Short mmCIF file of N, CA and C in Angstrom, two decimals:
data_model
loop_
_atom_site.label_atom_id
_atom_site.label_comp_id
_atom_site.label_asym_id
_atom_site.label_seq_id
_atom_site.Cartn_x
_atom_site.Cartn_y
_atom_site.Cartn_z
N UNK R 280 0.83 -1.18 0.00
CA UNK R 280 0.00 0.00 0.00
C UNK R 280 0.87 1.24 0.00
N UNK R 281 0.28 2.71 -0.16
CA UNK R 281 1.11 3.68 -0.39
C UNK R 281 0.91 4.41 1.10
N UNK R 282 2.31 3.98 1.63
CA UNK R 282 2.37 4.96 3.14
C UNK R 282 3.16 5.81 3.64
N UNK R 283 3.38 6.21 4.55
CA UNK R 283 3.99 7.62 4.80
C UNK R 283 5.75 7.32 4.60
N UNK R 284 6.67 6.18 4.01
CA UNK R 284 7.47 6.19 3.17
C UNK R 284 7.53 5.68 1.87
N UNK R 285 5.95 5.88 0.91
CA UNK R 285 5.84 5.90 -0.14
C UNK R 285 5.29 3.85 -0.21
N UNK R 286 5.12 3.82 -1.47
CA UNK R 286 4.52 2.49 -1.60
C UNK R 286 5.52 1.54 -1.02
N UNK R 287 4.47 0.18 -0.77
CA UNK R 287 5.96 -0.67 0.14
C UNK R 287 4.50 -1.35 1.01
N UNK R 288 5.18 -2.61 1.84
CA UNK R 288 4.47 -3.45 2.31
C UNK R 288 4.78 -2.58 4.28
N UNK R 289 3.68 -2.51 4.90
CA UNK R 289 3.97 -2.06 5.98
C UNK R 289 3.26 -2.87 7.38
N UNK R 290 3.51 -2.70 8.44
CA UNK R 290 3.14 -3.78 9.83
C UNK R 290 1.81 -2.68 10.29
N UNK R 291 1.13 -3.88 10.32
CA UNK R 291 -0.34 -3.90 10.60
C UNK R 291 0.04 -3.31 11.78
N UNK R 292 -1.24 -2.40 12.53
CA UNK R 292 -1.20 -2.00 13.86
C UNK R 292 -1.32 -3.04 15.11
N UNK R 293 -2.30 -3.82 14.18
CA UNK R 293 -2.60 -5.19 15.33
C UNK R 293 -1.64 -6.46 15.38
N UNK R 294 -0.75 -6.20 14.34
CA UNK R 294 0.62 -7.22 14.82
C UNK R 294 1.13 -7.34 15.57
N UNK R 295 1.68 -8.31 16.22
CA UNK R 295 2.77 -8.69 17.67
C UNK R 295 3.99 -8.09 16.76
N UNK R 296 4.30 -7.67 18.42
CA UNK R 296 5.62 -6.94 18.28
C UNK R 296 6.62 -7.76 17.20
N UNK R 297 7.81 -7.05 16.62
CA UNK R 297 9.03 -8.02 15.67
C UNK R 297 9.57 -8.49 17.27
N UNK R 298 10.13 -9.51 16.60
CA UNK R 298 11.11 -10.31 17.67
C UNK R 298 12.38 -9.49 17.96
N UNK R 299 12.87 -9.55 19.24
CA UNK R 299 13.89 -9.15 19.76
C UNK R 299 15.25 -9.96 19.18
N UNK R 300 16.14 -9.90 18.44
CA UNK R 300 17.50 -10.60 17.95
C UNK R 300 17.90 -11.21 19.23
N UNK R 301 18.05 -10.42 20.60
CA UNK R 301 18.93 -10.91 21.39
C UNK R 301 17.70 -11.98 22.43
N UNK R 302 16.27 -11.02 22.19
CA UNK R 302 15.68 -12.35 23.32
C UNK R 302 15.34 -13.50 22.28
N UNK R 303 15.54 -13.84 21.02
CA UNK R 303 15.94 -14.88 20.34
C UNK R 303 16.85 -15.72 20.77
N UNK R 304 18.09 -15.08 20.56
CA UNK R 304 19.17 -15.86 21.10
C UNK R 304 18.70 -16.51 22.11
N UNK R 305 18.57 -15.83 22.97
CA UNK R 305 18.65 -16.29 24.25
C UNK R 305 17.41 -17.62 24.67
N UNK R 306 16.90 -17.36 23.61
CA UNK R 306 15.77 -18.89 23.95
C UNK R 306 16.46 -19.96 23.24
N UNK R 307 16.84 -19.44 21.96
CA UNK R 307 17.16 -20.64 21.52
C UNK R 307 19.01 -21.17 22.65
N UNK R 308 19.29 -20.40 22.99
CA UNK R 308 19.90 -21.19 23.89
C UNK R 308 19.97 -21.75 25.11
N UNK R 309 18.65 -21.65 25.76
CA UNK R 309 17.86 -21.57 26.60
C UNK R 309 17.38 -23.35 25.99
N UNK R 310 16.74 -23.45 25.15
CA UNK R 310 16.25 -24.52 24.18
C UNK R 310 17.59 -25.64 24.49
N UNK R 311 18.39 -24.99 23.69
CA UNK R 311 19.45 -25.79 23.85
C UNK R 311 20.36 -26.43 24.60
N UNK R 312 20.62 -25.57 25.81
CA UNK R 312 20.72 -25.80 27.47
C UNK R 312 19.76 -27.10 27.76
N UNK R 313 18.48 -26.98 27.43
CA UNK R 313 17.56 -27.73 28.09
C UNK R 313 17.90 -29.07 27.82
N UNK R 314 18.28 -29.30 26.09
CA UNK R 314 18.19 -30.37 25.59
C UNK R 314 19.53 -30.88 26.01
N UNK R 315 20.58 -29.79 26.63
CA UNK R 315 21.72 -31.15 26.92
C UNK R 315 22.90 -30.77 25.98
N UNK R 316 22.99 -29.51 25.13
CA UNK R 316 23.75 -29.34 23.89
C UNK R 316 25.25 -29.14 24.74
N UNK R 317 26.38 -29.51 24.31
CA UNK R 317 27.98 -29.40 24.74
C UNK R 317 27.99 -28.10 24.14
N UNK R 318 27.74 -27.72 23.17
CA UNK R 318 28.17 -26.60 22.09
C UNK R 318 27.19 -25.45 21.58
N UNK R 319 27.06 -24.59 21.56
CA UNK R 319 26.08 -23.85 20.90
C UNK R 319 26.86 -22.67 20.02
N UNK R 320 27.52 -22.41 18.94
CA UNK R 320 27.28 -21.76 18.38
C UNK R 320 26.49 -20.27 18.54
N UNK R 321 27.59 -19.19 18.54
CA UNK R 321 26.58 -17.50 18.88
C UNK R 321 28.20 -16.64 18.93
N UNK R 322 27.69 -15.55 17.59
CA UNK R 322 29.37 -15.00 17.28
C UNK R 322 29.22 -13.59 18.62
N UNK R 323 28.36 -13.59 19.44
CA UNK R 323 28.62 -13.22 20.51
C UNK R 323 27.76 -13.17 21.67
N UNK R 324 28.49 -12.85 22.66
CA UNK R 324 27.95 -12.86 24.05
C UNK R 324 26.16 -12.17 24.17
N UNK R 325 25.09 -13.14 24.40
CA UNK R 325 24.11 -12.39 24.32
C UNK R 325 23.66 -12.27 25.96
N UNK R 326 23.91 -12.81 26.93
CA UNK R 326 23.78 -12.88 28.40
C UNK R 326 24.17 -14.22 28.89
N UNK R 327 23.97 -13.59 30.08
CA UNK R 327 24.07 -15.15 30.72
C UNK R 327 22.77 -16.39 30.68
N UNK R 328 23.60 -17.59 30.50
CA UNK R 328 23.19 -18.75 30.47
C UNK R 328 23.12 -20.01 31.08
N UNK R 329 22.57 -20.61 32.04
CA UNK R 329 23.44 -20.96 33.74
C UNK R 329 23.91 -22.56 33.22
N UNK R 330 24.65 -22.51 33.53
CA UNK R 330 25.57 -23.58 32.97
C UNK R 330 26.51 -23.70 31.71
N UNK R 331 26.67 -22.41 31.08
CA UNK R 331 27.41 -22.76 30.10
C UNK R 331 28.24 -21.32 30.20
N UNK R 332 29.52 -21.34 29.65
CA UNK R 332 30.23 -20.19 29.36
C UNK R 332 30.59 -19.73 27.91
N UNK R 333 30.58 -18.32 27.78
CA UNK R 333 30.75 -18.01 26.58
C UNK R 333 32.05 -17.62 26.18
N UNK R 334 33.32 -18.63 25.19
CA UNK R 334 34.28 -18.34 25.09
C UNK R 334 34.65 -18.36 23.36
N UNK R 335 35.84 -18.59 23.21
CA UNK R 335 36.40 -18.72 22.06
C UNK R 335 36.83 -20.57 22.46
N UNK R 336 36.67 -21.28 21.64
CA UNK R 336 37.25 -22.75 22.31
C UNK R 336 37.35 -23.45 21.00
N UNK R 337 37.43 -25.03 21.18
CA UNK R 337 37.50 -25.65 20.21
C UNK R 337 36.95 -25.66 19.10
N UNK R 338 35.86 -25.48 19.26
CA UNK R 338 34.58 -25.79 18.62
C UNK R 338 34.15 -23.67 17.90
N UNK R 339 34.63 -22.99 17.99
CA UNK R 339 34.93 -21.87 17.61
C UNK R 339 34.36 -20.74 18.96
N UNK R 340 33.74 -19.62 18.27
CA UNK R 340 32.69 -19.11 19.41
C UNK R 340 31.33 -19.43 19.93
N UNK R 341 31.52 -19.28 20.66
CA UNK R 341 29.81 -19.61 21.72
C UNK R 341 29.98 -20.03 22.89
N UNK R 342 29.17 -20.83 22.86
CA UNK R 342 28.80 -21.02 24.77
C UNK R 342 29.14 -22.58 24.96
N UNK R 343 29.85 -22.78 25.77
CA UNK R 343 30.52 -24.33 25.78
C UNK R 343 29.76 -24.72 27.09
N UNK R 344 29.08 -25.89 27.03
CA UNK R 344 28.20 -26.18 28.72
C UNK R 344 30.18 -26.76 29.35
N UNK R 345 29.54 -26.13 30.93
CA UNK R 345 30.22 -26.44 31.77
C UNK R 345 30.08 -28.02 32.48
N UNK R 346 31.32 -28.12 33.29
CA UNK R 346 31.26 -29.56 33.39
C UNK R 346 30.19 -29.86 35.10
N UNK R 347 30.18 -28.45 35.83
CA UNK R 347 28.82 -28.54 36.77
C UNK R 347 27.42 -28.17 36.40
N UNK R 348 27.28 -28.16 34.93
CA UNK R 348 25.75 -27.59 34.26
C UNK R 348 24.85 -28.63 34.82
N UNK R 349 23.61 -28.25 35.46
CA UNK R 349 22.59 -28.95 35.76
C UNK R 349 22.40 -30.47 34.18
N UNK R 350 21.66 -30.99 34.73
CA UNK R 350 21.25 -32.46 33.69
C UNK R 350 20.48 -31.45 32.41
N UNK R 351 20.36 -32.52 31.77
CA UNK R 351 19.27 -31.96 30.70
C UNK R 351 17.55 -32.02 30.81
N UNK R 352 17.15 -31.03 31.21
CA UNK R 352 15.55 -31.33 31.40
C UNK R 352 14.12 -30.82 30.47
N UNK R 353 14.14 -32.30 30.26
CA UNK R 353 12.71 -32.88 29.02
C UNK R 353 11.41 -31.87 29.24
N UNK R 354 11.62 -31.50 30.62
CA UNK R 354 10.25 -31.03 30.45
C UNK R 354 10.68 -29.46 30.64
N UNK R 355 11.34 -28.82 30.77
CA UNK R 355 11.77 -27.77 30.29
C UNK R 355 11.80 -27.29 28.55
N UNK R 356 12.68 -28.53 28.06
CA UNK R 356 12.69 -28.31 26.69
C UNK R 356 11.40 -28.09 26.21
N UNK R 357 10.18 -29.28 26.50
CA UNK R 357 9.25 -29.12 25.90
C UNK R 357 8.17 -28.10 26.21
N UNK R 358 8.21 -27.31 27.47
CA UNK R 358 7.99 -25.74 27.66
C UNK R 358 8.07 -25.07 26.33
N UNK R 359 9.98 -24.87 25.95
CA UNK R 359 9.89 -23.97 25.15
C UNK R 359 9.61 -24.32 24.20
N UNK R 360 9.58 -25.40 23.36
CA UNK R 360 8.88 -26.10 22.21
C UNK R 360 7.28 -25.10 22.02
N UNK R 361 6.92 -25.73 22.81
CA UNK R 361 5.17 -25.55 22.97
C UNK R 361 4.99 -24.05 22.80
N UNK R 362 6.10 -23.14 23.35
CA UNK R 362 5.90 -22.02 23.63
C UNK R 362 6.39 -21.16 22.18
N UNK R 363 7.82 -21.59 21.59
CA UNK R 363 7.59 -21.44 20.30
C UNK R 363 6.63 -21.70 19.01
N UNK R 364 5.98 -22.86 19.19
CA UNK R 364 5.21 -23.20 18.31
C UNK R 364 3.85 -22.47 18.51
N UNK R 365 3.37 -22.53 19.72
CA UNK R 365 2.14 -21.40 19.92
C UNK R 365 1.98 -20.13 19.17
N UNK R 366 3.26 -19.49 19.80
CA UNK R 366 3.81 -18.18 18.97
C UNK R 366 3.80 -18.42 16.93
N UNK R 367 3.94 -19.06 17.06
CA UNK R 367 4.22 -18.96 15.48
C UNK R 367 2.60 -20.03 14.81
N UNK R 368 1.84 -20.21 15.62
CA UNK R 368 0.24 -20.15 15.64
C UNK R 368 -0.11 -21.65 15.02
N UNK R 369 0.64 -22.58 15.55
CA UNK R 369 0.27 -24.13 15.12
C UNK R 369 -1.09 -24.24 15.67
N UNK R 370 -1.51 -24.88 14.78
CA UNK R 370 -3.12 -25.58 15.00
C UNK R 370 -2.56 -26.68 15.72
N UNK R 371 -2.13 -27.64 15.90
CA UNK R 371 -1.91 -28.54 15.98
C UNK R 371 -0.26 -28.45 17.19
N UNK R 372 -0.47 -28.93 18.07
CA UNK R 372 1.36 -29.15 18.68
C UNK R 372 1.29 -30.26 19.50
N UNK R 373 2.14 -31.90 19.03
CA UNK R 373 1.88 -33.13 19.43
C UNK R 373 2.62 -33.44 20.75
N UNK R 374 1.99 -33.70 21.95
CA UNK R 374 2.64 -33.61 22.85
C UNK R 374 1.96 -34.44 24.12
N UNK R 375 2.94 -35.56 24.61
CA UNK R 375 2.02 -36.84 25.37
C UNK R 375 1.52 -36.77 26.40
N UNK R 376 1.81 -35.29 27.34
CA UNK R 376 0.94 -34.91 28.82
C UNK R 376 0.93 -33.79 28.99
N UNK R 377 0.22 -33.56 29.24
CA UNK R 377 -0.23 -32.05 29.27
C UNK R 377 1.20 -31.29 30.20
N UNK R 378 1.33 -29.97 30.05
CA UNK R 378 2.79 -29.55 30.60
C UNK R 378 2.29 -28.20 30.87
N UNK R 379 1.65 -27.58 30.58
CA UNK R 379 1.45 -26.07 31.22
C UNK R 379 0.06 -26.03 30.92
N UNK R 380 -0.39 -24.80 31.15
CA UNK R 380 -1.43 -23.87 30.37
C UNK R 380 -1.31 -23.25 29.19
N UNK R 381 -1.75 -23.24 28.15
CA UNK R 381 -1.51 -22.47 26.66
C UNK R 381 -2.17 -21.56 26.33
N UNK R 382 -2.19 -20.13 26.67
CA UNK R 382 -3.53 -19.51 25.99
C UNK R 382 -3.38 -19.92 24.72
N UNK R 383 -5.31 -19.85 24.55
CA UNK R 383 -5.72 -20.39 23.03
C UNK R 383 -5.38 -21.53 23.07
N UNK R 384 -4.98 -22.21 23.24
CA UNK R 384 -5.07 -23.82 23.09
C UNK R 384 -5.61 -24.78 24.26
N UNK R 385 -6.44 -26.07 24.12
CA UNK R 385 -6.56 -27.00 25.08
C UNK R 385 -5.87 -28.06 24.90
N UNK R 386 -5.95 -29.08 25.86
CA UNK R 386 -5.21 -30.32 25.61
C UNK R 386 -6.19 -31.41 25.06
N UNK R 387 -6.17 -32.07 24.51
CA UNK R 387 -6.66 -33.23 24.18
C UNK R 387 -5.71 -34.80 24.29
N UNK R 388 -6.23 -35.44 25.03
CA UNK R 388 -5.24 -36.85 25.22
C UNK R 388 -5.20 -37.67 23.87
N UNK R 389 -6.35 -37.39 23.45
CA UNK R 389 -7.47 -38.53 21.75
C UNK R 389 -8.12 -37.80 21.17
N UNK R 390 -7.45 -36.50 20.99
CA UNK R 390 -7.84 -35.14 19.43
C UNK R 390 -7.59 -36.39 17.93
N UNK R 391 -8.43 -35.46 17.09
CA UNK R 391 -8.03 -36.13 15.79
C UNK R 391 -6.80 -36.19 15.29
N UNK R 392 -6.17 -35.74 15.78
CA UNK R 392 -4.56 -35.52 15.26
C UNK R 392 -3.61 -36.22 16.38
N UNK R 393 -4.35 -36.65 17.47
CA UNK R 393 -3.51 -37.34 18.46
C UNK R 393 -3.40 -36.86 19.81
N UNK R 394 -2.89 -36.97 20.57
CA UNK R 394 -2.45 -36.58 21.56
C UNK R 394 -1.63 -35.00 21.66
N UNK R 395 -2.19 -34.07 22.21
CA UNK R 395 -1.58 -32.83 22.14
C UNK R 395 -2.07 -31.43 22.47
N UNK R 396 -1.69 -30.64 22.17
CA UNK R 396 -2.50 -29.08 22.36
C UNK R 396 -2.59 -28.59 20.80
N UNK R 397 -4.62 -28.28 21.41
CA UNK R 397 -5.15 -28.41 19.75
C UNK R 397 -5.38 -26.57 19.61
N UNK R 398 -5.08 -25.19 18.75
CA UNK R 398 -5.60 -24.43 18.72
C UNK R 398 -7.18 -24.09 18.78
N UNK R 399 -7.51 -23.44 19.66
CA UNK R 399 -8.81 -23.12 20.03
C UNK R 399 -9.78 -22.63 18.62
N UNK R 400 -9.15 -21.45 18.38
CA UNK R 400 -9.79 -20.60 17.43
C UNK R 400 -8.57 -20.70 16.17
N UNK R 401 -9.40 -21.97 15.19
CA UNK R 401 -8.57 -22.19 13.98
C UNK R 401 -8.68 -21.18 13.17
N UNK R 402 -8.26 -20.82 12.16
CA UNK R 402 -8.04 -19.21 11.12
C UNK R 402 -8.47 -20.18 10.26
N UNK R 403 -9.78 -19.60 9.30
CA UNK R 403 -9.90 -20.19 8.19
C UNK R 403 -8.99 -20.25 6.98
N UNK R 404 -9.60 -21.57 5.93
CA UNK R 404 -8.28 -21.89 5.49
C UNK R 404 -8.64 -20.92 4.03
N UNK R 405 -7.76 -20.80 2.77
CA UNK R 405 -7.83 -20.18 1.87
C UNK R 405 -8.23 -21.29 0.54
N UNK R 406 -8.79 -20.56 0.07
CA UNK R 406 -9.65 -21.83 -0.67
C UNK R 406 -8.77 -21.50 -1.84
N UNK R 407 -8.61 -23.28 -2.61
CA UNK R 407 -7.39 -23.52 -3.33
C UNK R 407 -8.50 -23.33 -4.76
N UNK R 408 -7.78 -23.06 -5.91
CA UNK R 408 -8.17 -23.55 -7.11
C UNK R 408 -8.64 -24.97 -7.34
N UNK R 409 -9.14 -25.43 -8.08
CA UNK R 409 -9.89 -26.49 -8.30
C UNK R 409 -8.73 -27.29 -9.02
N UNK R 410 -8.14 -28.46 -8.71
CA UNK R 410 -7.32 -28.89 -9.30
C UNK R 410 -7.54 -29.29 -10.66
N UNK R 411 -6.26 -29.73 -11.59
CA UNK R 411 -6.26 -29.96 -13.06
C UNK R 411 -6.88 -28.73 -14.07
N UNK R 412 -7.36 -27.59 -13.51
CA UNK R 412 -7.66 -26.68 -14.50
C UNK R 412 -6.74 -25.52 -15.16
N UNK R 413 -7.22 -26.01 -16.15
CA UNK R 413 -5.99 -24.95 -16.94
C UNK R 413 -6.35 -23.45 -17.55
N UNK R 414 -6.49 -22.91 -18.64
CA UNK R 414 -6.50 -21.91 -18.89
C UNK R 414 -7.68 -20.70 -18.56
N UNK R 415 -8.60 -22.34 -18.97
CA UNK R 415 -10.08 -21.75 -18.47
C UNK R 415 -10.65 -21.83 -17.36
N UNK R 416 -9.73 -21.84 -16.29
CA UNK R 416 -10.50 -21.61 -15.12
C UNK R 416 -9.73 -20.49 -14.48
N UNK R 417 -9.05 -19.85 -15.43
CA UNK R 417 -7.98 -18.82 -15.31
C UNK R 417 -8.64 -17.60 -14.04
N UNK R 418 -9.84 -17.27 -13.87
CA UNK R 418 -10.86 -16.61 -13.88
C UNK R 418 -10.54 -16.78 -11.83
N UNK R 419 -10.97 -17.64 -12.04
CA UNK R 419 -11.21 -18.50 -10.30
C UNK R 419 -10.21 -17.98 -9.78
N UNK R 420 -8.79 -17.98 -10.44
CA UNK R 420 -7.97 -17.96 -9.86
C UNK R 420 -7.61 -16.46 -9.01
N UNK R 421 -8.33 -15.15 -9.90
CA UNK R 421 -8.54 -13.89 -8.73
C UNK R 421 -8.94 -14.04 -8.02
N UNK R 422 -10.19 -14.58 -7.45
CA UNK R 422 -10.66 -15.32 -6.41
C UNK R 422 -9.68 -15.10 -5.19
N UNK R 423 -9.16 -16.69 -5.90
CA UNK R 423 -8.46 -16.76 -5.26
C UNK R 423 -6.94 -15.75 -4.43
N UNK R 424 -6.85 -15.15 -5.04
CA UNK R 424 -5.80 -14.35 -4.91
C UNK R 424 -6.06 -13.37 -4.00
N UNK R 425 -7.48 -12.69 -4.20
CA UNK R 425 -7.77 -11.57 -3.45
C UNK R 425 -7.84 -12.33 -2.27
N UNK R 426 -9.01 -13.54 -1.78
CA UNK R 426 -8.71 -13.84 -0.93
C UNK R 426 -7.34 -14.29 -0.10
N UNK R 427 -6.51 -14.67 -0.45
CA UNK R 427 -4.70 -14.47 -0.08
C UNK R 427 -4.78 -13.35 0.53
N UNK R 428 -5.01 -12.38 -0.60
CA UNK R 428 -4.44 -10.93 -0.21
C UNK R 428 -4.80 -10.38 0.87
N UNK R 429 -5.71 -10.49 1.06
CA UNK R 429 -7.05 -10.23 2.09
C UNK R 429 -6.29 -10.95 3.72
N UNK R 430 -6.53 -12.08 3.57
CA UNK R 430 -5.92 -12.59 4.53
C UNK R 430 -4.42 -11.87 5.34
N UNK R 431 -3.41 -11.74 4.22
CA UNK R 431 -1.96 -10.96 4.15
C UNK R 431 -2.47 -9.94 5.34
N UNK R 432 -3.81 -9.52 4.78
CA UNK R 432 -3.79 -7.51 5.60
C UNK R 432 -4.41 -8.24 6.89
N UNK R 433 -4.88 -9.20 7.14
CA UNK R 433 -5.74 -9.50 8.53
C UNK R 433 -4.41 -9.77 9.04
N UNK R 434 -3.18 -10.42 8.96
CA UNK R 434 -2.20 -11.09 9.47
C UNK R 434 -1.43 -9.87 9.80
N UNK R 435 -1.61 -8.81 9.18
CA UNK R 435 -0.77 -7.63 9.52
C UNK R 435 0.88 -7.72 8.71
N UNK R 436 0.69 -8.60 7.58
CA UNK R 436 1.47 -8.42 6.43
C UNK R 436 1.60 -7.71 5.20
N UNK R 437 1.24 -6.31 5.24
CA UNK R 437 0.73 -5.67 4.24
C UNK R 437 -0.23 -4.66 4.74
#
């Protein structure tokens, strides 16, 4: 759309904030801590991380776990799992006992999809072209498109 730095795609008002670079890092090494990683990779110091130090070492820069780092814990990891995947708006996240509270999502033990946390309020889906049609169904295909487009501006992509 055309906005106050000229045409160009711009962030919806009702979008979640952009992600922070450094509170990125820091989950995904947070993530990685959990799971038990020796090594993590990060060309620099983003904070502290309890059990691991951030040096220059074998393995190049990053955060090397220490040899008193707590164990690796499953149900930590799968915290932040759940908690990433929420964020990034899975219908669906497969998971064998329930582990927190999710806004927007419940648990189901025997959902259709299995065992897991099912999104509450699914986003309708975008209706596809009719398969095998070719030139002459050329037509449908704005349809389709606007609806895309449409969607783009509800998502706060455009």
């Amino acid at each position: 759309r055309d906005g106050p730095e000229g045409f160009g795609y711009y962030r919806h008002a009702a979008a979640p904030p952009a992600a922070d670079p450094r509170e990125q890092s820091l989950l995904v090494l947070r993530e990685a801590a959990a799971a038990g990683a020796d090594f993590v990779r990060c060309p620099e110091d983003v904070g502290e991380v309890v059990g691991y130090d951030f040096r220059d070492g074998d393995d190049g820069i990053g955060y090397y776990r220490r040899s008193d780092a707590p164990p690796p814990d499953g149900r930590e990891y799968t915290r932040i799992v759940l908690q990433r995947a929420s964020a990034a708006g899975a219908v669906f996240i497969g998971c064998p006992e329930p582990i927190q509270d999710l806004p927007g999502y419940e648990f189901a033990a025997d959902g259709p999809d299995g065992c897991g946390y099912y999104l509450i309020d699914v986003p309708p889906t975008i209706e596809q072209p009719a398969a095998g049609r070719g030139a002459e169904g050329e037509g449908d295909r704005g349809a389709s498109y606007d609806a895309f487009m449409e969607s783009m501006k509800d998502l706060g992509a455009m």
